[in-house]
PDB file of C-alpha atoms in Angstrom:
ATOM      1  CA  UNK L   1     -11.138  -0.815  25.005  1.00 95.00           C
ATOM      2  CA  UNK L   2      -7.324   0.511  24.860  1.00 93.00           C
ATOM      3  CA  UNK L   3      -4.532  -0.268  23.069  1.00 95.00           C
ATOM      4  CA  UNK L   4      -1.857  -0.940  26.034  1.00 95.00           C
ATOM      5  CA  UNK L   5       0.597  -3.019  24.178  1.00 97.00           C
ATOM      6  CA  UNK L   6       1.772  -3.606  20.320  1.00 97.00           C
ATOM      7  CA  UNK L   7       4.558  -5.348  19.330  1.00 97.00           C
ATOM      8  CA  UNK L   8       7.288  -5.511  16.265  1.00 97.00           C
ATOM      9  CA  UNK L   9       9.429  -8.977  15.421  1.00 97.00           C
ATOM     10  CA  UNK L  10      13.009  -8.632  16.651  1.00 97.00           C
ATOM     11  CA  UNK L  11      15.992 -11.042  15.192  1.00 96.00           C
ATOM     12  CA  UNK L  12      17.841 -10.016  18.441  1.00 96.00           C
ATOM     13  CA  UNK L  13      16.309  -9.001  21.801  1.00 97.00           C
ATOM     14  CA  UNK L  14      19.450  -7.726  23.284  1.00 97.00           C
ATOM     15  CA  UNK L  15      20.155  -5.911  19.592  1.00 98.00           C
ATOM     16  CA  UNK L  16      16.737  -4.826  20.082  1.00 98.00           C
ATOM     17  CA  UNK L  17      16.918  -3.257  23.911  1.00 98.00           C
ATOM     18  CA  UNK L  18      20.191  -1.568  22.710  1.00 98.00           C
ATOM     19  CA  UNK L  19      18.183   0.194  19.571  1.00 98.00           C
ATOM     20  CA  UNK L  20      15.296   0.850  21.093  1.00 98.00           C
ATOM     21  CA  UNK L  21      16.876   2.766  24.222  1.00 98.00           C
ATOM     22  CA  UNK L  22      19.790   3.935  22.921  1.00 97.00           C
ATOM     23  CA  UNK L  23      18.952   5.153  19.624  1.00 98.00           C
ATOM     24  CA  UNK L  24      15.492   5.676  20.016  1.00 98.00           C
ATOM     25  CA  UNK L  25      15.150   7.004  23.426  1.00 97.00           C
ATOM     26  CA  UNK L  26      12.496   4.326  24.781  1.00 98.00           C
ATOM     27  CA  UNK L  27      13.276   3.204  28.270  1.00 98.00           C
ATOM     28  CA  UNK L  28      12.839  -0.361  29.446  1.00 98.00           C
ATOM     29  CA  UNK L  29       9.183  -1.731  31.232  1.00 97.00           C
ATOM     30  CA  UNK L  30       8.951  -5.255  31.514  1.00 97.00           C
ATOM     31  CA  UNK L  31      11.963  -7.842  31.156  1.00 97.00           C
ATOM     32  CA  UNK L  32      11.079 -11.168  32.162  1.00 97.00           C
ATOM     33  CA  UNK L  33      12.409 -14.339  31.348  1.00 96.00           C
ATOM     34  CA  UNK L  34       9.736 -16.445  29.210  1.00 94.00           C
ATOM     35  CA  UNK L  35      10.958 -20.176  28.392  1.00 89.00           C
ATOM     36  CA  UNK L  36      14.961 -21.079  27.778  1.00 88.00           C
ATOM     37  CA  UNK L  37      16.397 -17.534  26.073  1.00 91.00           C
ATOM     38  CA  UNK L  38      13.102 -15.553  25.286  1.00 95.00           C
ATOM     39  CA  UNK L  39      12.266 -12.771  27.452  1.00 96.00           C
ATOM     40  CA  UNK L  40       8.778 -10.004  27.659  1.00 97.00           C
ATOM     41  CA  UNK L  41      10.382  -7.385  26.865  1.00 98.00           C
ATOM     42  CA  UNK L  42       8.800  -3.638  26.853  1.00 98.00           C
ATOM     43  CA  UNK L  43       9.620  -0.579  25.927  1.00 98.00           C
ATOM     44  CA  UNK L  44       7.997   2.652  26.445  1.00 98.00           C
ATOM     45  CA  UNK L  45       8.260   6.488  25.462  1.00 97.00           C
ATOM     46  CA  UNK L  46       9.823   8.622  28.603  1.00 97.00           C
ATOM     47  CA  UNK L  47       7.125  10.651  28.047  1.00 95.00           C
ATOM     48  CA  UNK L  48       4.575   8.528  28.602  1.00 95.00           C
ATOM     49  CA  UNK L  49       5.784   5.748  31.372  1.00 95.00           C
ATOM     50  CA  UNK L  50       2.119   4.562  31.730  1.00 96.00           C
ATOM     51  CA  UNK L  51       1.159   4.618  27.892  1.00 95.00           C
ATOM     52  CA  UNK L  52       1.079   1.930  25.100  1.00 97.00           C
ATOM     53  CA  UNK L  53       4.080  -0.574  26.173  1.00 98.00           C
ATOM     54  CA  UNK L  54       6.150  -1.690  22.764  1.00 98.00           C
ATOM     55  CA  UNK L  55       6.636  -5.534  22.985  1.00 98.00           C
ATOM     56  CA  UNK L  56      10.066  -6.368  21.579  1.00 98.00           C
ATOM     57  CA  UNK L  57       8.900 -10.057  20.755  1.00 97.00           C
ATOM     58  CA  UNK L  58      11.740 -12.737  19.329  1.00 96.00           C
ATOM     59  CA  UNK L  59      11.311 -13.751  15.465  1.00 94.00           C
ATOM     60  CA  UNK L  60      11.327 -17.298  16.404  1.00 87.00           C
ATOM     61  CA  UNK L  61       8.173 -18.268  13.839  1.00 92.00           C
ATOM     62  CA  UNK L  62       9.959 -19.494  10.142  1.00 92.00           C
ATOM     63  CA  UNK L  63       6.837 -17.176   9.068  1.00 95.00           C
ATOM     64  CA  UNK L  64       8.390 -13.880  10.306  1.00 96.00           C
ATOM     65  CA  UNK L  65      11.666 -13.743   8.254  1.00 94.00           C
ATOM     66  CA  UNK L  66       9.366 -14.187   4.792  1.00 95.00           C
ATOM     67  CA  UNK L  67       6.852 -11.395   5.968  1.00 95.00           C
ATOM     68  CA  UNK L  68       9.626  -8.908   7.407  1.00 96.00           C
ATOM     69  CA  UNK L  69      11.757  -9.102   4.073  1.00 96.00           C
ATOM     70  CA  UNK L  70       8.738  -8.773   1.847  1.00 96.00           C
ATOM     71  CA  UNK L  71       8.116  -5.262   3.860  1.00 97.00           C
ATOM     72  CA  UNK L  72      11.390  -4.411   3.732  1.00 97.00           C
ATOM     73  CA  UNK L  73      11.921  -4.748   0.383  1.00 97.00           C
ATOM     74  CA  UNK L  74       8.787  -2.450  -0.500  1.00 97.00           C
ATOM     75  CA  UNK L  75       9.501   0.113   2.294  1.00 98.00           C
ATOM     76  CA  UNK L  76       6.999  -0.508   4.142  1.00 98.00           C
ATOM     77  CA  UNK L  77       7.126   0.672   7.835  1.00 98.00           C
ATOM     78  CA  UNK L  78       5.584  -1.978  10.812  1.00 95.00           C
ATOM     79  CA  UNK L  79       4.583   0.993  13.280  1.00 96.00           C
ATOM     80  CA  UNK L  80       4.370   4.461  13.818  1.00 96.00           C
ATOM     81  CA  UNK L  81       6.306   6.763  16.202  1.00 97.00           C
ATOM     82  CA  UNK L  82       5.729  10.731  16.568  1.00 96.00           C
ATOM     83  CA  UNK L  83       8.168  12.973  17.044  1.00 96.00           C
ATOM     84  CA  UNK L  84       8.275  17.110  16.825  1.00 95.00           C
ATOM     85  CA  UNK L  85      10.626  17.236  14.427  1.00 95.00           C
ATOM     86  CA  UNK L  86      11.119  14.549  11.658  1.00 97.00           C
ATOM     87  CA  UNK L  87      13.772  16.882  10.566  1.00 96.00           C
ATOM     88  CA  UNK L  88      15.706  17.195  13.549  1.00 97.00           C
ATOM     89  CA  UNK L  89      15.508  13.551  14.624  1.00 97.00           C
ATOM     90  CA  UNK L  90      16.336  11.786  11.340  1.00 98.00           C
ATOM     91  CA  UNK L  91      19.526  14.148  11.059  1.00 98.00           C
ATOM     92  CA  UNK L  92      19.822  13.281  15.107  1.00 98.00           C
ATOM     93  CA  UNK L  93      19.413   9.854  13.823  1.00 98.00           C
ATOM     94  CA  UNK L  94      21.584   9.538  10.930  1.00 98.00           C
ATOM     95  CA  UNK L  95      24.772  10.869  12.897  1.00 97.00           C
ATOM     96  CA  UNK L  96      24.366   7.894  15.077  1.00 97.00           C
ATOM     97  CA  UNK L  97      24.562   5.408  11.781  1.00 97.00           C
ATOM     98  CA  UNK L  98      20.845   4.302  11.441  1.00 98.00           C
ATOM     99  CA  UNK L  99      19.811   3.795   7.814  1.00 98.00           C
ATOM    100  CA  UNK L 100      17.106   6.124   6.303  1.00 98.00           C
ATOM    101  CA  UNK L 101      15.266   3.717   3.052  1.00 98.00           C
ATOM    102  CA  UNK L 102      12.911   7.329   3.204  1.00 98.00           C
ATOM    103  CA  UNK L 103      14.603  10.700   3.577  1.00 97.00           C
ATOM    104  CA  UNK L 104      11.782  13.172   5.798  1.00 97.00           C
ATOM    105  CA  UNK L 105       9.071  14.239   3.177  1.00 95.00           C
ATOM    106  CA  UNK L 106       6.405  16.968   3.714  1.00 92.00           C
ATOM    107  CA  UNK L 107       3.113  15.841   2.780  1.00 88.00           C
ATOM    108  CA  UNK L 108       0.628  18.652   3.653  1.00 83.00           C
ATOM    109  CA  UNK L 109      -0.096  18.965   7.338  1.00 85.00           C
ATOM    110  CA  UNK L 110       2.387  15.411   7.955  1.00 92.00           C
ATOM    111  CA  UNK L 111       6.357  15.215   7.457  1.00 96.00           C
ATOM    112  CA  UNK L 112       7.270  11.482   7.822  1.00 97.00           C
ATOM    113  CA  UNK L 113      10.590   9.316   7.435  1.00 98.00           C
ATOM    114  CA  UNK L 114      11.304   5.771   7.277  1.00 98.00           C
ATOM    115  CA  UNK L 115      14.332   3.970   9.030  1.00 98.00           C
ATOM    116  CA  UNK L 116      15.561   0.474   9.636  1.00 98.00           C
ATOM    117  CA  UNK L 117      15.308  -0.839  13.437  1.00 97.00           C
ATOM    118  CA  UNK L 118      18.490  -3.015  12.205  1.00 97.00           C
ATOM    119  CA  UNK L 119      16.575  -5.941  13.668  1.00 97.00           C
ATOM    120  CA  UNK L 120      13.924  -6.532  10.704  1.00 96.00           C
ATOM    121  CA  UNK L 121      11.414  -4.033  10.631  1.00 97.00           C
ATOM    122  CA  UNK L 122      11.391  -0.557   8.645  1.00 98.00           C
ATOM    123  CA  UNK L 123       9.788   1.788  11.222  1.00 98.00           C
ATOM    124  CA  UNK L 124       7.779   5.512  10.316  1.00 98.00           C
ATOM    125  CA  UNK L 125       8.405   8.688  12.037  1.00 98.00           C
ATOM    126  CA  UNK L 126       5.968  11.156  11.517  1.00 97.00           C
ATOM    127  CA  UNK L 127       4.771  14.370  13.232  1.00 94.00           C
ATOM    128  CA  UNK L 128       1.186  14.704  13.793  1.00 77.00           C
ATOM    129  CA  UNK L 129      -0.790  18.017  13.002  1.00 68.00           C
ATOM    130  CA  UNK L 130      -1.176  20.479  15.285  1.00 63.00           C
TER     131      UNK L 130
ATOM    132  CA  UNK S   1      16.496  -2.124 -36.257  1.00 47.00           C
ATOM    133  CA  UNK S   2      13.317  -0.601 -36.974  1.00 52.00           C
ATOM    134  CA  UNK S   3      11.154  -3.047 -35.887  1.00 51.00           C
ATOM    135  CA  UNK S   4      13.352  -3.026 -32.744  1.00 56.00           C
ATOM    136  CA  UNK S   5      12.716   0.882 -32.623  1.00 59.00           C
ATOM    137  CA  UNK S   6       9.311   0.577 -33.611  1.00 62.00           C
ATOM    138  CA  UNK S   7       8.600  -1.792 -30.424  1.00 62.00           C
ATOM    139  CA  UNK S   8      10.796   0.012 -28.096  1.00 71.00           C
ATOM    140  CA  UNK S   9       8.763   3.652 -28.886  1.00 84.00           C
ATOM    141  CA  UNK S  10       5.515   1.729 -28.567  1.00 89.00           C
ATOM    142  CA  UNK S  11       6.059   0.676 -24.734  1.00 91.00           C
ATOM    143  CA  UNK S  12       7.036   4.449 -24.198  1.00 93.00           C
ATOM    144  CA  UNK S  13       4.528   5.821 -25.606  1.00 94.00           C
ATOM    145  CA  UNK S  14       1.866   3.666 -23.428  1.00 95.00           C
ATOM    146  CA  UNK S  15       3.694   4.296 -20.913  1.00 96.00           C
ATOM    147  CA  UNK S  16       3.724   8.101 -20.567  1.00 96.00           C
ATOM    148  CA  UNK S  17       0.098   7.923 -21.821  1.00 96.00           C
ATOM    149  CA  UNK S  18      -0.980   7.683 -18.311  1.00 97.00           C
ATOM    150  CA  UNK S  19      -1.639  10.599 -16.123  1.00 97.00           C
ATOM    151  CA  UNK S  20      -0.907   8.793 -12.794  1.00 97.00           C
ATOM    152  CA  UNK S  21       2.821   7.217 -14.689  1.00 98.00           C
ATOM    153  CA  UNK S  22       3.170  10.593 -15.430  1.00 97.00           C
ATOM    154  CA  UNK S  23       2.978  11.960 -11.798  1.00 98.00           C
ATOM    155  CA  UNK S  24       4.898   8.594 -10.797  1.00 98.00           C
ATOM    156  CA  UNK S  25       8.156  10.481 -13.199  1.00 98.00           C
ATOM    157  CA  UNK S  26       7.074  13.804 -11.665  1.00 97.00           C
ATOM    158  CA  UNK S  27       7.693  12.943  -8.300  1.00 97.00           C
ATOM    159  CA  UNK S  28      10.857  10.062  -9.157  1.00 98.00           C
ATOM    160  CA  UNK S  29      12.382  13.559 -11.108  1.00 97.00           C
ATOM    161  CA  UNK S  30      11.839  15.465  -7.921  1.00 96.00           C
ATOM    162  CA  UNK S  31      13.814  12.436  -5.573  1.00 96.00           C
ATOM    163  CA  UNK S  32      15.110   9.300  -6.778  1.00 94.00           C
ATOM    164  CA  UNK S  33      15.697   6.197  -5.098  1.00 97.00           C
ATOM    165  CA  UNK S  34      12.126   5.533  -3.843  1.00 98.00           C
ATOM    166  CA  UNK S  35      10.772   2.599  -2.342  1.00 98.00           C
ATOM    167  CA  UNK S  36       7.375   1.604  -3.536  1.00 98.00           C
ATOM    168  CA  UNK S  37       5.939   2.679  -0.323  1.00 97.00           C
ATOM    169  CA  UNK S  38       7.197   6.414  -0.840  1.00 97.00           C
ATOM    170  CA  UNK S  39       5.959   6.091  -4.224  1.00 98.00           C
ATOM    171  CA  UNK S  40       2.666   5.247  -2.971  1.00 97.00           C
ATOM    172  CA  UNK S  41       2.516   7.730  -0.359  1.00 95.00           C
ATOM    173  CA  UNK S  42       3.407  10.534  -2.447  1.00 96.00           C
ATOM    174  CA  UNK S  43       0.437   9.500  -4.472  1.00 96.00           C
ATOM    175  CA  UNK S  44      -1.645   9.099  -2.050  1.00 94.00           C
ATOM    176  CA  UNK S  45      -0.546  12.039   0.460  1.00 91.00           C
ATOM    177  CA  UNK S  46       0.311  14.416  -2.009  1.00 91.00           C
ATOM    178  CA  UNK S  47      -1.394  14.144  -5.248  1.00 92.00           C
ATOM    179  CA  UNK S  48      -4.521  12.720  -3.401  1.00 90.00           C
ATOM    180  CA  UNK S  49      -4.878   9.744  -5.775  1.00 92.00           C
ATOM    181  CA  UNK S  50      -7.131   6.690  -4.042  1.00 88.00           C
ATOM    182  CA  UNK S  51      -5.044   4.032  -5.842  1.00 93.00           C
ATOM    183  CA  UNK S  52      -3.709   0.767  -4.574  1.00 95.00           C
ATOM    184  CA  UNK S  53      -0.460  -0.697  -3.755  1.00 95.00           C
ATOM    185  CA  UNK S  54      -0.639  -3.661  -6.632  1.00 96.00           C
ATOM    186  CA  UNK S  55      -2.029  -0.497  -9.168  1.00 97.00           C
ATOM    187  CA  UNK S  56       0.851   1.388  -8.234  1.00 97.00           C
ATOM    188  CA  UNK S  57       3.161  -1.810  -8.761  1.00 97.00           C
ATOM    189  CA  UNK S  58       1.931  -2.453 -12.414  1.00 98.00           C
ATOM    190  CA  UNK S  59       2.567   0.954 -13.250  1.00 98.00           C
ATOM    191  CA  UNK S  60       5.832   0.854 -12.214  1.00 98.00           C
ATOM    192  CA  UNK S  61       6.187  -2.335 -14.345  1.00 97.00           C
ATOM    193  CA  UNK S  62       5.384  -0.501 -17.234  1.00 97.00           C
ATOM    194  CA  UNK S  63       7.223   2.170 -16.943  1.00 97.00           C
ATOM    195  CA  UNK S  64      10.334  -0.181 -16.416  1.00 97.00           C
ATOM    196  CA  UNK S  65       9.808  -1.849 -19.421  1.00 95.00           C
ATOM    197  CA  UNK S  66       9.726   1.453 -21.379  1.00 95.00           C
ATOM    198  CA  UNK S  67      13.289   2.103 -19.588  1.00 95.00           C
ATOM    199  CA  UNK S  68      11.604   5.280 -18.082  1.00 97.00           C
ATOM    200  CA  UNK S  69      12.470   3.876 -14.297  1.00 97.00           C
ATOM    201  CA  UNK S  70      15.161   1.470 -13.219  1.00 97.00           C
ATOM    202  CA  UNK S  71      15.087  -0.374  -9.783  1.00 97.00           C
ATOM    203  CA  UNK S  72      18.394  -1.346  -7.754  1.00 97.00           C
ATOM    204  CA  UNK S  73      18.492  -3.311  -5.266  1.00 96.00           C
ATOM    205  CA  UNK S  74      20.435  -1.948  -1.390  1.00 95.00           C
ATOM    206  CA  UNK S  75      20.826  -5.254   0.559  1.00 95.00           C
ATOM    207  CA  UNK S  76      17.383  -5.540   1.584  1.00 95.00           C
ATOM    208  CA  UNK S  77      15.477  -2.443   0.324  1.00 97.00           C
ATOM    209  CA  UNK S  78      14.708  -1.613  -3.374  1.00 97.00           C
ATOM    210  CA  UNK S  79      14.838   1.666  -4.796  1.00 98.00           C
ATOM    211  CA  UNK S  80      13.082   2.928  -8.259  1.00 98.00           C
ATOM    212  CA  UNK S  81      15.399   5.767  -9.973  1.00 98.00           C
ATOM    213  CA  UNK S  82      14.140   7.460 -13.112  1.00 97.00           C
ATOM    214  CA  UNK S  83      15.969   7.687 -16.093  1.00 96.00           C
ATOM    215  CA  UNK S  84      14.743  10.126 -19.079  1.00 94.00           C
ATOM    216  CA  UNK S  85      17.324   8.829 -21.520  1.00 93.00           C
ATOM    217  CA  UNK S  86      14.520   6.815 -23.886  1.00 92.00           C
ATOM    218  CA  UNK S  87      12.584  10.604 -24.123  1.00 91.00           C
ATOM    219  CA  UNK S  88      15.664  11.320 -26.028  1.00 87.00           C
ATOM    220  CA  UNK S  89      14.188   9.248 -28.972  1.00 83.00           C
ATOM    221  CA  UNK S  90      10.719  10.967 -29.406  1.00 82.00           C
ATOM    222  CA  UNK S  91      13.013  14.422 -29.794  1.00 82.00           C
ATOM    223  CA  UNK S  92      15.363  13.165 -31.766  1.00 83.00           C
ATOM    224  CA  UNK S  93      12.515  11.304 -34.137  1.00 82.00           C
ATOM    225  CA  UNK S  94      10.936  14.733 -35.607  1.00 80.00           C
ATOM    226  CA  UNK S  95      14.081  16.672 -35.055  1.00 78.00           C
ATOM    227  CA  UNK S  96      13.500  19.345 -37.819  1.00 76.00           C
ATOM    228  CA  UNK S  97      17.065  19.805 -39.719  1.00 74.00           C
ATOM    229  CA  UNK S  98      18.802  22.950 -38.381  1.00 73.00           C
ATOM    230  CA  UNK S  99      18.352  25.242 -41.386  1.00 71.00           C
ATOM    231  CA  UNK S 100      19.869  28.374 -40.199  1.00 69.00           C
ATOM    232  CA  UNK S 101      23.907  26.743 -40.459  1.00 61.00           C
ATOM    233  CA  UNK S 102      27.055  29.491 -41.748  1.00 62.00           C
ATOM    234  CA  UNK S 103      26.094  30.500 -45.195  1.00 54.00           C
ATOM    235  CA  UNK S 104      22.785  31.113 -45.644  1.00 50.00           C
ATOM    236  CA  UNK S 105      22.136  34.639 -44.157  1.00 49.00           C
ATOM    237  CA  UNK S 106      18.354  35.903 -43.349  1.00 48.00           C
ATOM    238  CA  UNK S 107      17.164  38.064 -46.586  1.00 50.00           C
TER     239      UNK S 107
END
């Protein structure tokens, strides 16, 4: 069994393509039209065109909003993304405008930070020992 | 006034009874402005304490209601600041009368 696709809740899919390439660096897999405005969209890492696909799904369930702000208002990150340099990327980051809720903090072998995707979720960077 | 006193020193007392509140201040006095979740992964990560998210939560309740940490709320996100100004009253309750004022010279 693999792990080829995981998803996050967007508000916004078109807010959500626009974050997730152009401030995150994903690039675009799949983008078809599913029912009257929804769409499958996926993103993946440039580094890995044929690894795990990121579903950008719409928020449409009245269950979503309650779950995402109850997260949100505990910091609590949806997913994971790894990066070289937490450092680097969340100063890389923050001179585009995203908003930090947890500045990069060294925990032993694992420096992580904690952002807002601006479209519901709080997502974790976090380099992964060597 | 007392009484009031009295009450107010007995929630800060419990709450700095507590090894893992205390680490809770340690790490708030290293960074404020935590969310819970940086709270508990500090805990977790860096002090290697196996303790849950709700144990973490009533902790921080307590040591709100001894004034020791304030939360504020950032349009969607809540941050916990610490604030040592209560530990001023356990100093300032045995605060031994400075003896060695202008006009009394060591023998």
């Amino acid at each position: 069994m693999k792990i080829h696709l995981t998803s996050v809740f967007v508000d916004d899919q078109a807010k959500a393509e626009r974050f997730y390439t152009e401030i995150l660096g994903f690039v675009k897999k799949h983008d078809v039209p599913v029912g009257e405005k929804d769409r499958w969209l996926t993103v993946v890492s440039p580094d890995e065109p044929d690894g795990t696909e990121l579903l950008l799904e719409p928020a449409g369930h009245p269950a979503v909003k309650t779950y995402q702000d109850a997260l949100v208002e505990d910091g609590i990150p949806l997913a994971q993304f790894a990066v070289d340099d937490v450092k680097a990327e969340y100063e890389r980051m923050r001179g585009l405008g995203v908003r930090f809720t947890q500045e990069p903090l060294e925990m032993g072998p694992v420096t992580t930070a904690v952002f807002d995707d601006t479209c519901g979720n709080l997502i974790q960077i976090a380099t992964t020992p060597q | 006034m007392l009484a009031y006193c009295g009450v107010v020193a007995d929630d800060l007392f419990k709450a700095l009874a507590d090894p893992t509140r205390r680490t809770i201040l340690d790490e708030l006095a290293e960074k404020s402005g935590q969310t819970l979740f940086e709270i508990c992964s500090r805990l977790s990560m860096k002090h290697q304490l196996g303790i849950s998210r709700q144990a973490v939560s009533q902790h921080l309740a307590v040591l709100e209601a001894a004034g020791l940490v304030e939360t504020r709320r950032e349009g969607r996100y809540k941050f916990h600041d610490l604030n040592t100004a209560p530990l001023r009253q356990i100093a300032e309750r045995w605060l031994v009368p400075d003896t060695s004022g202008p006009g009394k010279s060591a023998p």
